[in-house]
Short mmCIF file of C-alpha atoms in Angstrom, two decimals:
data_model
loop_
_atom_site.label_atom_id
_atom_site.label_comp_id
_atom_site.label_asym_id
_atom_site.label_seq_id
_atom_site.Cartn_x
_atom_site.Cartn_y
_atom_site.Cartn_z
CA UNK A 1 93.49 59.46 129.95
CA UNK A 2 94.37 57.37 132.75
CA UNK A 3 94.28 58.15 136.06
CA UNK A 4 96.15 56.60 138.82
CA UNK A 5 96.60 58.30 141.97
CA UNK A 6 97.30 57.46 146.00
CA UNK A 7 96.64 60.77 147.02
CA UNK A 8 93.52 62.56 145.51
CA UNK A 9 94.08 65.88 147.14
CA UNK A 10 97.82 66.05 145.35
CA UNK A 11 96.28 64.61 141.98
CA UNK A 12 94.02 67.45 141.78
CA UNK A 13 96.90 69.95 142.17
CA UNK A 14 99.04 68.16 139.52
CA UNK A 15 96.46 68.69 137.32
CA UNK A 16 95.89 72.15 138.24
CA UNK A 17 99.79 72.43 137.48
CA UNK A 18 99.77 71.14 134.24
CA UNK A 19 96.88 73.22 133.29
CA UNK A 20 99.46 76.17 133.26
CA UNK A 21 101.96 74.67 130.71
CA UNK A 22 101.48 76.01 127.22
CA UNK A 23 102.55 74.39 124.18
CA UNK A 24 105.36 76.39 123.22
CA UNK A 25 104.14 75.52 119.21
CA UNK A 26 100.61 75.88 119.73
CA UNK A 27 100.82 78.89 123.27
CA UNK A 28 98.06 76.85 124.78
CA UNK A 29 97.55 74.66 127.74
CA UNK A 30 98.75 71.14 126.86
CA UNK A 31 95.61 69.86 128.78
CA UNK A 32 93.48 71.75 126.48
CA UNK A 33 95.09 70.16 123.43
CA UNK A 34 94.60 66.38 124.60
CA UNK A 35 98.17 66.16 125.69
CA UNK A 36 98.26 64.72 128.82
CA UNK A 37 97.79 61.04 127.95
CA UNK A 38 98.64 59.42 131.43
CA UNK A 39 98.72 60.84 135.46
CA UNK A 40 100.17 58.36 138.36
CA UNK A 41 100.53 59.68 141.71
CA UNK A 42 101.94 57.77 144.41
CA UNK A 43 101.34 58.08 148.35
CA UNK A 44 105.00 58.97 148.70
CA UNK A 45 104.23 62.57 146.28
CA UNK A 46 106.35 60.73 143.01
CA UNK A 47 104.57 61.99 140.14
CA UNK A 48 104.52 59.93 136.48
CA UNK A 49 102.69 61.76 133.72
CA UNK A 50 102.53 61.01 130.10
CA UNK A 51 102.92 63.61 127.31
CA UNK A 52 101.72 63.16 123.63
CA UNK A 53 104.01 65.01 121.14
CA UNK A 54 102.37 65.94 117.55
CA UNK A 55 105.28 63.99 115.90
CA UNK A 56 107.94 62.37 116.97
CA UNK A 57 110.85 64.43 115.95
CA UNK A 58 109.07 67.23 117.97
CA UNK A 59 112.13 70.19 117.76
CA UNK A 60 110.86 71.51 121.26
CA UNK A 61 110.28 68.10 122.98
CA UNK A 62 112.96 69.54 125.79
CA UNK A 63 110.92 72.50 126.07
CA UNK A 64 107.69 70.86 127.37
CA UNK A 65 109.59 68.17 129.21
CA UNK A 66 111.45 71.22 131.26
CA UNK A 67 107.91 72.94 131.14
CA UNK A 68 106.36 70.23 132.48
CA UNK A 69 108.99 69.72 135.16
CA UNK A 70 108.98 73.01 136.74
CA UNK A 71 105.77 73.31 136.64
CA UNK A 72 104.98 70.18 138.86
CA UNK A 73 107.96 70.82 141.23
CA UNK A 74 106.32 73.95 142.39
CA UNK A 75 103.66 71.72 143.73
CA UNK A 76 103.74 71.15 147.45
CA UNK A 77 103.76 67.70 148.34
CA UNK A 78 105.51 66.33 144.45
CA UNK A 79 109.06 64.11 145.93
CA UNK A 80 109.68 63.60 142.45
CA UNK A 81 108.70 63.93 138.68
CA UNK A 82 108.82 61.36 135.43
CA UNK A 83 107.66 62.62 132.17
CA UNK A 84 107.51 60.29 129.61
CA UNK A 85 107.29 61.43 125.91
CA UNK A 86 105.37 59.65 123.69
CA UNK A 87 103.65 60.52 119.73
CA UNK A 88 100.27 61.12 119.52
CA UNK A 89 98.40 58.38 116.79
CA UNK A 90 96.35 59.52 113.62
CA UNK A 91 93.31 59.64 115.03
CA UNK A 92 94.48 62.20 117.89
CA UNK A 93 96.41 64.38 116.01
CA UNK A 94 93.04 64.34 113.32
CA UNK A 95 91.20 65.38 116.96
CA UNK A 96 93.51 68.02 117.42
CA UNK A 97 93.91 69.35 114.31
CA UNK A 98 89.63 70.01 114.18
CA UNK A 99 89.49 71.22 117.32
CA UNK A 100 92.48 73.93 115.86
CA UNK A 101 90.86 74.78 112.54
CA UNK A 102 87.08 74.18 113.57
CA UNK A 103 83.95 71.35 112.62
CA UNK A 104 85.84 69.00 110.12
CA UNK A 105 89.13 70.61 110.27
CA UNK A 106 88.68 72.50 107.44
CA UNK A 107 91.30 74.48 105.53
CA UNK A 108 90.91 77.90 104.57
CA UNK A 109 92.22 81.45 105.31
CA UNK A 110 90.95 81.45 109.16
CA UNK A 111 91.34 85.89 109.06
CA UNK A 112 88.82 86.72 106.17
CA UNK A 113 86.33 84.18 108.18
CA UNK A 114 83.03 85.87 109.37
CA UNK A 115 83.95 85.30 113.56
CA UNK A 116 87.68 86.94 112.99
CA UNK A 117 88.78 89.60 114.56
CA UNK A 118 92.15 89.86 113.62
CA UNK A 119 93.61 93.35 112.30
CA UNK A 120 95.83 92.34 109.46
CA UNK A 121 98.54 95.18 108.64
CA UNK A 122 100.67 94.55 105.04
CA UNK A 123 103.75 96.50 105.63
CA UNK A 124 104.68 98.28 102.40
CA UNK A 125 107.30 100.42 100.73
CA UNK A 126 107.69 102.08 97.22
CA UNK A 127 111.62 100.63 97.51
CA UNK A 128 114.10 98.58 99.20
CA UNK A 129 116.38 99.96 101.69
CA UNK A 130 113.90 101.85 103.60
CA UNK A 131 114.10 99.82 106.83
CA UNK A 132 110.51 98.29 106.19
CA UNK A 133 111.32 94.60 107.28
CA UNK A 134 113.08 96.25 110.96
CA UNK A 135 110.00 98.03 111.63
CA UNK A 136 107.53 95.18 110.71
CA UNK A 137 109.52 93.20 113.77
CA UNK A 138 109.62 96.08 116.06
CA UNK A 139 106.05 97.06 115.67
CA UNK A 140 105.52 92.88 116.36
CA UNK A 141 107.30 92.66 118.98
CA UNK A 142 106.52 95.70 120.91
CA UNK A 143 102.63 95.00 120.69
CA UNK A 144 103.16 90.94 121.70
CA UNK A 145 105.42 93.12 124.89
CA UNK A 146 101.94 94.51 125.43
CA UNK A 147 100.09 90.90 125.96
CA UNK A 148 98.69 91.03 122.14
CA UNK A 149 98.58 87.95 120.32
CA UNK A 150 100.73 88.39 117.58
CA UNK A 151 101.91 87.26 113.91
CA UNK A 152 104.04 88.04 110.90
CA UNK A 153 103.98 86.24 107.60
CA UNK A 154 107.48 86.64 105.89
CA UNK A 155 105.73 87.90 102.44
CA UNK A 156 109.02 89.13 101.15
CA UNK A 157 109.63 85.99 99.12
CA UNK A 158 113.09 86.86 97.40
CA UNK A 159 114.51 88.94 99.93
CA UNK A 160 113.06 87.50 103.35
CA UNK A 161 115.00 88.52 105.99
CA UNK A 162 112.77 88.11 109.31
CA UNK A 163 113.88 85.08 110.83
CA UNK A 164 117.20 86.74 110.87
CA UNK A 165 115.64 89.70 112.64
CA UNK A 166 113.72 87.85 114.73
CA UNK A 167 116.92 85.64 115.57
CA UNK A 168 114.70 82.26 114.48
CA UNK A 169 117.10 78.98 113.46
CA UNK A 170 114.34 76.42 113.85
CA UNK A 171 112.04 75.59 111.44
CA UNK A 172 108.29 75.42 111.30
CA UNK A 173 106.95 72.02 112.66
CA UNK A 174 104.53 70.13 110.42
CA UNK A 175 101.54 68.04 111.87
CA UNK A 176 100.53 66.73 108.29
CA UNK A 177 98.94 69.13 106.27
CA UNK A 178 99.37 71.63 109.20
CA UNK A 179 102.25 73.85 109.32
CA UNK A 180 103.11 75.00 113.63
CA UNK A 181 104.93 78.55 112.52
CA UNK A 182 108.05 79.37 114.90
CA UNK A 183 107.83 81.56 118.00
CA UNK A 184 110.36 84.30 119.01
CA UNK A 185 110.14 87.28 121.39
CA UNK A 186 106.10 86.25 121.60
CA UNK A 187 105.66 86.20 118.08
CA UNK A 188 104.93 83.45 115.77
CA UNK A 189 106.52 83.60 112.29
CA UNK A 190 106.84 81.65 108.84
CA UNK A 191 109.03 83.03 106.03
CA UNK A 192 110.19 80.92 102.89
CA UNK A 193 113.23 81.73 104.45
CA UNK A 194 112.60 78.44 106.65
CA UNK A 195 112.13 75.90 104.01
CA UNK A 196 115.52 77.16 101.77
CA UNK A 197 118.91 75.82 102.52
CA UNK A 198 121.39 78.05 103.83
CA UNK A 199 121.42 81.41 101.76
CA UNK A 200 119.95 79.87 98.51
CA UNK A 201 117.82 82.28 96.34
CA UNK A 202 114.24 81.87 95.55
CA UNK A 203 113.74 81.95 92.23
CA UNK A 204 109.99 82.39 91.64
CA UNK A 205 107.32 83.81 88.95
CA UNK A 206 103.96 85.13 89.65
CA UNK A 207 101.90 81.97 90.04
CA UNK A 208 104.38 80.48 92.36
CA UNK A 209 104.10 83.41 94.33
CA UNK A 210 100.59 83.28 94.75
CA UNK A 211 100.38 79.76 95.75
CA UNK A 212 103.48 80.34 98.39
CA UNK A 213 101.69 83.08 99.78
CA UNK A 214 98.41 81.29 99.66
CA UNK A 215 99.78 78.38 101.47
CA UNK A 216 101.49 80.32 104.55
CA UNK A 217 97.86 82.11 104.99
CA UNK A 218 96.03 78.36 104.65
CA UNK A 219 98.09 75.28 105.98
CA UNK A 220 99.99 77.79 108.58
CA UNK A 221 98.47 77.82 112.17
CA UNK A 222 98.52 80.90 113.72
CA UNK A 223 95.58 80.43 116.02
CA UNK A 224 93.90 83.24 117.20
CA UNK A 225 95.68 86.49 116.82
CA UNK A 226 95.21 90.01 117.71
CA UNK A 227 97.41 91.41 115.11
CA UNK A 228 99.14 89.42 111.93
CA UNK A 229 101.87 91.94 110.09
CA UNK A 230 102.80 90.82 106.42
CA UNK A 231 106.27 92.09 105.31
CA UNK A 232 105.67 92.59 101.76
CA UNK A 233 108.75 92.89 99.18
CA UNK A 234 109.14 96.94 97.54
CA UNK A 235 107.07 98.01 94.98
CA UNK A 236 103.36 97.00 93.68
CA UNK A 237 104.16 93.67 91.95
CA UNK A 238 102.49 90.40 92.34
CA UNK A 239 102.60 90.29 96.42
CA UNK A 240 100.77 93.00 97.25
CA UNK A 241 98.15 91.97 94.42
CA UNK A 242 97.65 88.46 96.03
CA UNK A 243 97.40 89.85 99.32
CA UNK A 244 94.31 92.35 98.34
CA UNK A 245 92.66 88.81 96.66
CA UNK A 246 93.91 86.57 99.53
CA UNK A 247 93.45 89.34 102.61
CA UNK A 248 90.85 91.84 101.03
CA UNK A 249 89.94 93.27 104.75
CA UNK A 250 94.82 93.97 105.23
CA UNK A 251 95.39 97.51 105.82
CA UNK A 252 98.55 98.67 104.33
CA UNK A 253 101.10 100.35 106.24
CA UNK A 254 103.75 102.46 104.29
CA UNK A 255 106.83 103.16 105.29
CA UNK A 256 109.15 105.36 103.61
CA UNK A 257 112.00 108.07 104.33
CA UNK A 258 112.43 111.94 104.58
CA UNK A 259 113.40 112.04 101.21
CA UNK A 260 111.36 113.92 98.53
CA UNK A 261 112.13 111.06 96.32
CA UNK A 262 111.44 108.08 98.25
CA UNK A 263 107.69 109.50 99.47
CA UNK A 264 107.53 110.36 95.83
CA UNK A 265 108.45 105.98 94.73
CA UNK A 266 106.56 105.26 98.47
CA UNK A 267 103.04 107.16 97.31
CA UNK A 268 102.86 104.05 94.49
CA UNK A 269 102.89 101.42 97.24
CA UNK A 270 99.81 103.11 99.11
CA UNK A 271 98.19 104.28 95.70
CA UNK A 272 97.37 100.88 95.05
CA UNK A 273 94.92 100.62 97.51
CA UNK A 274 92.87 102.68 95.99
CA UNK A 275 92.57 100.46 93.16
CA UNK A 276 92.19 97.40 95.54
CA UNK A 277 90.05 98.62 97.69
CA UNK A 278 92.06 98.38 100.84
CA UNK A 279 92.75 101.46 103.48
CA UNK A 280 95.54 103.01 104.25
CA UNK A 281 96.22 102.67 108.11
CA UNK A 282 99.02 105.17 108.03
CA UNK A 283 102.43 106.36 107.12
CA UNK A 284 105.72 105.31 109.10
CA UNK A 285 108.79 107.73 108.45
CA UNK A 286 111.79 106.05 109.08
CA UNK A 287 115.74 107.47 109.21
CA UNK A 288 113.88 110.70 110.27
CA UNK A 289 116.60 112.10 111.62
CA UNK A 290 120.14 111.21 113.48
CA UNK A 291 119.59 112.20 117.50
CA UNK A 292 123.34 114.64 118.10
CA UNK A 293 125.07 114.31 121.21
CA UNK A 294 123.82 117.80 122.09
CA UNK A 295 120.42 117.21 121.40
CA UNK A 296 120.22 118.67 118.19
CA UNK A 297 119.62 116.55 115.34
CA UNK A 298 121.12 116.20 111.46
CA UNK A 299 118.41 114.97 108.85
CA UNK A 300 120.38 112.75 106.81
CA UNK A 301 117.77 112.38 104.24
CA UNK A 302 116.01 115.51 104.19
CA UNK A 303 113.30 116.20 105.68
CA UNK A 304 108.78 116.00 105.32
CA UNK A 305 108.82 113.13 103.13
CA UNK A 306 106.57 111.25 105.99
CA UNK A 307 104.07 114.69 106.04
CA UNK A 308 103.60 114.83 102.11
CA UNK A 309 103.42 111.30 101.41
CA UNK A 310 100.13 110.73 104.24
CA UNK A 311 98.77 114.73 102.04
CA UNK A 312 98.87 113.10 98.87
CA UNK A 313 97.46 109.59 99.66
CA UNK A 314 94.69 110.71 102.06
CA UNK A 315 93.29 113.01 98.61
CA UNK A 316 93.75 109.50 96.73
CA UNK A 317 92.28 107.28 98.38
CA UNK A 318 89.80 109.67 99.86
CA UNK A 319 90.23 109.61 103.19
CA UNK A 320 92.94 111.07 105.99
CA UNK A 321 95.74 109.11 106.02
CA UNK A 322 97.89 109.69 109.28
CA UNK A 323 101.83 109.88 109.94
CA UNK A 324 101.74 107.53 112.64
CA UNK A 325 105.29 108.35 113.65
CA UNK A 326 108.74 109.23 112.66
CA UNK A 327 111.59 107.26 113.46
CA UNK A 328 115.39 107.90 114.27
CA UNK A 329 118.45 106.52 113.21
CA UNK A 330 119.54 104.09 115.44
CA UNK A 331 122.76 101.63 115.30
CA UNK A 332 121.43 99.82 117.70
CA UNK A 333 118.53 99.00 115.54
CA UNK A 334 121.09 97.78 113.02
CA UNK A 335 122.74 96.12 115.60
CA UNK A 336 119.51 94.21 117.26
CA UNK A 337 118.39 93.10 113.61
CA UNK A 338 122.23 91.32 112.74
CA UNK A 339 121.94 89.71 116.78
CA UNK A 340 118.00 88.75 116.08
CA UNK A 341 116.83 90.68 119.43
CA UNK A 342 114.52 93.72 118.02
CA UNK A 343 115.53 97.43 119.62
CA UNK A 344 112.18 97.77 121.01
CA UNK A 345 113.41 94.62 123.81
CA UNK A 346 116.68 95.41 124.01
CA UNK A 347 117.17 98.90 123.94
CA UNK A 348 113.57 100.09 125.00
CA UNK A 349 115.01 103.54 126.33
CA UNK A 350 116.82 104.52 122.89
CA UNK A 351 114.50 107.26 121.11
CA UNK A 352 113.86 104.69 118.55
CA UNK A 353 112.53 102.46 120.31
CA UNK A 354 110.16 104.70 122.16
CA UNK A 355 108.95 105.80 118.31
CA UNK A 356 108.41 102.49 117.37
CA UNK A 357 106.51 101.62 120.73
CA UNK A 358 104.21 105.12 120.18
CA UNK A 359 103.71 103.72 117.24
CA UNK A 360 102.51 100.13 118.08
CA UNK A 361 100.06 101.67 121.02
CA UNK A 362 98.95 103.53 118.69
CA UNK A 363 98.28 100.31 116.35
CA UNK A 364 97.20 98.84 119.89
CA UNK A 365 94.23 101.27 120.17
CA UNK A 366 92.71 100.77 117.03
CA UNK A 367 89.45 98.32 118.03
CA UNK A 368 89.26 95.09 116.55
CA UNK A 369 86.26 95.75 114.26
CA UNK A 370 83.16 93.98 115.27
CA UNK A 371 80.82 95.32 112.20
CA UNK A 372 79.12 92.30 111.18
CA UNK A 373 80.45 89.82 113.12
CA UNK A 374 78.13 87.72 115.25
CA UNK A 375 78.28 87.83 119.14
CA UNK A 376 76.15 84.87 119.94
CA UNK A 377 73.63 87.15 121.57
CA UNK A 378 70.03 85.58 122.38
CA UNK A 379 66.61 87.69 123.40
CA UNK A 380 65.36 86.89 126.04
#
């Protein structure tokens, strides 16, 4: 980095300022990543910095030259700011990409390593058409609202639908073999859905599955997350077996309806963990019920499907398996998923949305488990 500056005292407060940009790719300081290549300040406060991009069609190059701006504006003393984009070589995006992914840079699935803490949630349903994909986003989105670090993997390979939900038009940004997933509402995101032209299908068989799945959980970097939510496609079929090989530690969250008949096709989708392995984290009903003018309310779909279903998995799988909350019909959900702004932002006062957020605090308070992981503790 070079370092060029007439007025020490203001140099040291640039610096300070850039400190506080985050990549909006990577959501960390640009300084930390090796980004700042270049920092002239003149006696007369005109500031000249140098950014390295990862590549050089960058889709958010705008972002961290406005970023950047702003940031050094705010500084008292700065007459005037120059950034000046530039593409970082081989050798410093090979820099980056080990400091991202650890000692040699290493590919692998970064959430079943040893040091992770990451709670990994596969959202589930017995069938389609239960609102499974809408709650996935809303539960995201409401705990990155609470300052958690957050992720979803699109697992729903034929019938993806979160970018749409999410309101996400740009695609993923690759740094070689690295994928940089999309952020919206605080949430970073891949789904097939961003590598498909317009509204073409996906037509896939098992293996392919696998491998696409495999790769979003590999070459994808999500960094460090609190929480990572996988929207998994109806039914028991060759997702949600690749997930309990690829993610042994995911919980599975199931959501289903009032109806008898839906917990009845819903209790499949959580049976399977006990065959896998996996635990049950809990039941979401959703489409409880349809919130009257009055304050009464009309259950569409019946009603205790929610109750039974967490009754008959928790004597399956051998352990109590919670309703973690029931949810309302809402058109405003509807309407927030077709406009890509979740209810729980938009319309955080609906009764909806105040389900969904019980439900993520409730997600919230679960500890990140810490059972043999190492702390780095020495005697003394």
């Amino acid at each position: 980095m070079q370092d060029h500056s007439g007025a020490p005292g203001l140099e040291t407060a640039v610096r300070a300022a850039l400190a506080t940009v985050i990549d909006p790719e990577l959501r960390r300081p640009i300084t930390e990543l090796g980004m700042v290549d270049a920092v002239e300040v003149s006696d007369d406060g005109r500031v000249r910095i140098s950014v390295l991009l990862t590549i050089a069609g960058c889709p958010l190059r705008g972002t961290i030259t406005a970023d950047c701006e702003a940031a050094l504006a705010a500084v008292p003393g700065v007459t005037a700011v120059d950034v000046e984009l530039k593409v970082m070589t081989q050798e410093q995006r090979d820099a980056l990409k080990e400091m991202l992914r650890g000692p040699g840079g290493v590919r692998g699935i970064p959430f079943n390593q040893p040091g992770s803490l990451t709670k990994v949630y596969a959202v589930a349903s017995g069938k389609g058409g239960v609102g499974k994909s809408s709650v996935t986003v809303n539960l995201a989105s409401a705990l990155a609202a609470k300052g958690l670090r957050v992720g979803i993997v699109d697992a729903d390979v034929h019938g993806f639908s979160v970018p749409a939900l999410m309101g996400i038009t740009a695609a993923p940004t690759r740094v070689d073999d690295m994928i940089l997933p999309p952020v919206a509402h605080g949430v970073k995101v891949i789904s097939i859905g961003m590598f498909v032209a317009g509204n073409q299908p996906v037509a896939w068989r098992g293996p392919m599955l696998h491998r696409a799945l495999e790769q979003f959980l590999t070459d994808v970097y999500f960094g460090d997350l609190d929480v990572l939510f996988l929207d998994l496609p109806p039914g028991t079929g060759d997702i949600a077996i690749s997930v309990a090989q690829l993610l042994p530690g995911a919980e599975l969250l199931v959501v289903t309806t009032p109806q008898a008949a839906a917990a009845d096709v819903a209790e499949r989708a959580g049976t399977i963990a006990a065959q896998t392995g996996q635990t049950v984290a809990g039941v979401v009903e959703n489409m409880s019920y349809l919130q009257l003018p009055d304050g009464g309310r009309m259950e569409l779909f019946g009603s205790g499907g929610g109750k039974v279903l967490t009754e008959r998995l928790s004597a399956t799988v051998g352990a109590d398996v919670p309703l973690l909350g029931q949810i309302p019909l809402e058109i405003l959900l509807r309407e927030g998923g077709d406009a890509g702004t979740p209810l729980v932002l938009a319309h955080p006062e609906t009764p909806a949305a105040a389900a969904l957020d019980a439900i993520a605090g409730r997600l919230a308070s679960v500890p990140r488990n810490l059972a043999g992981r190492p702390l780095g503790l020495q005697p003394r």
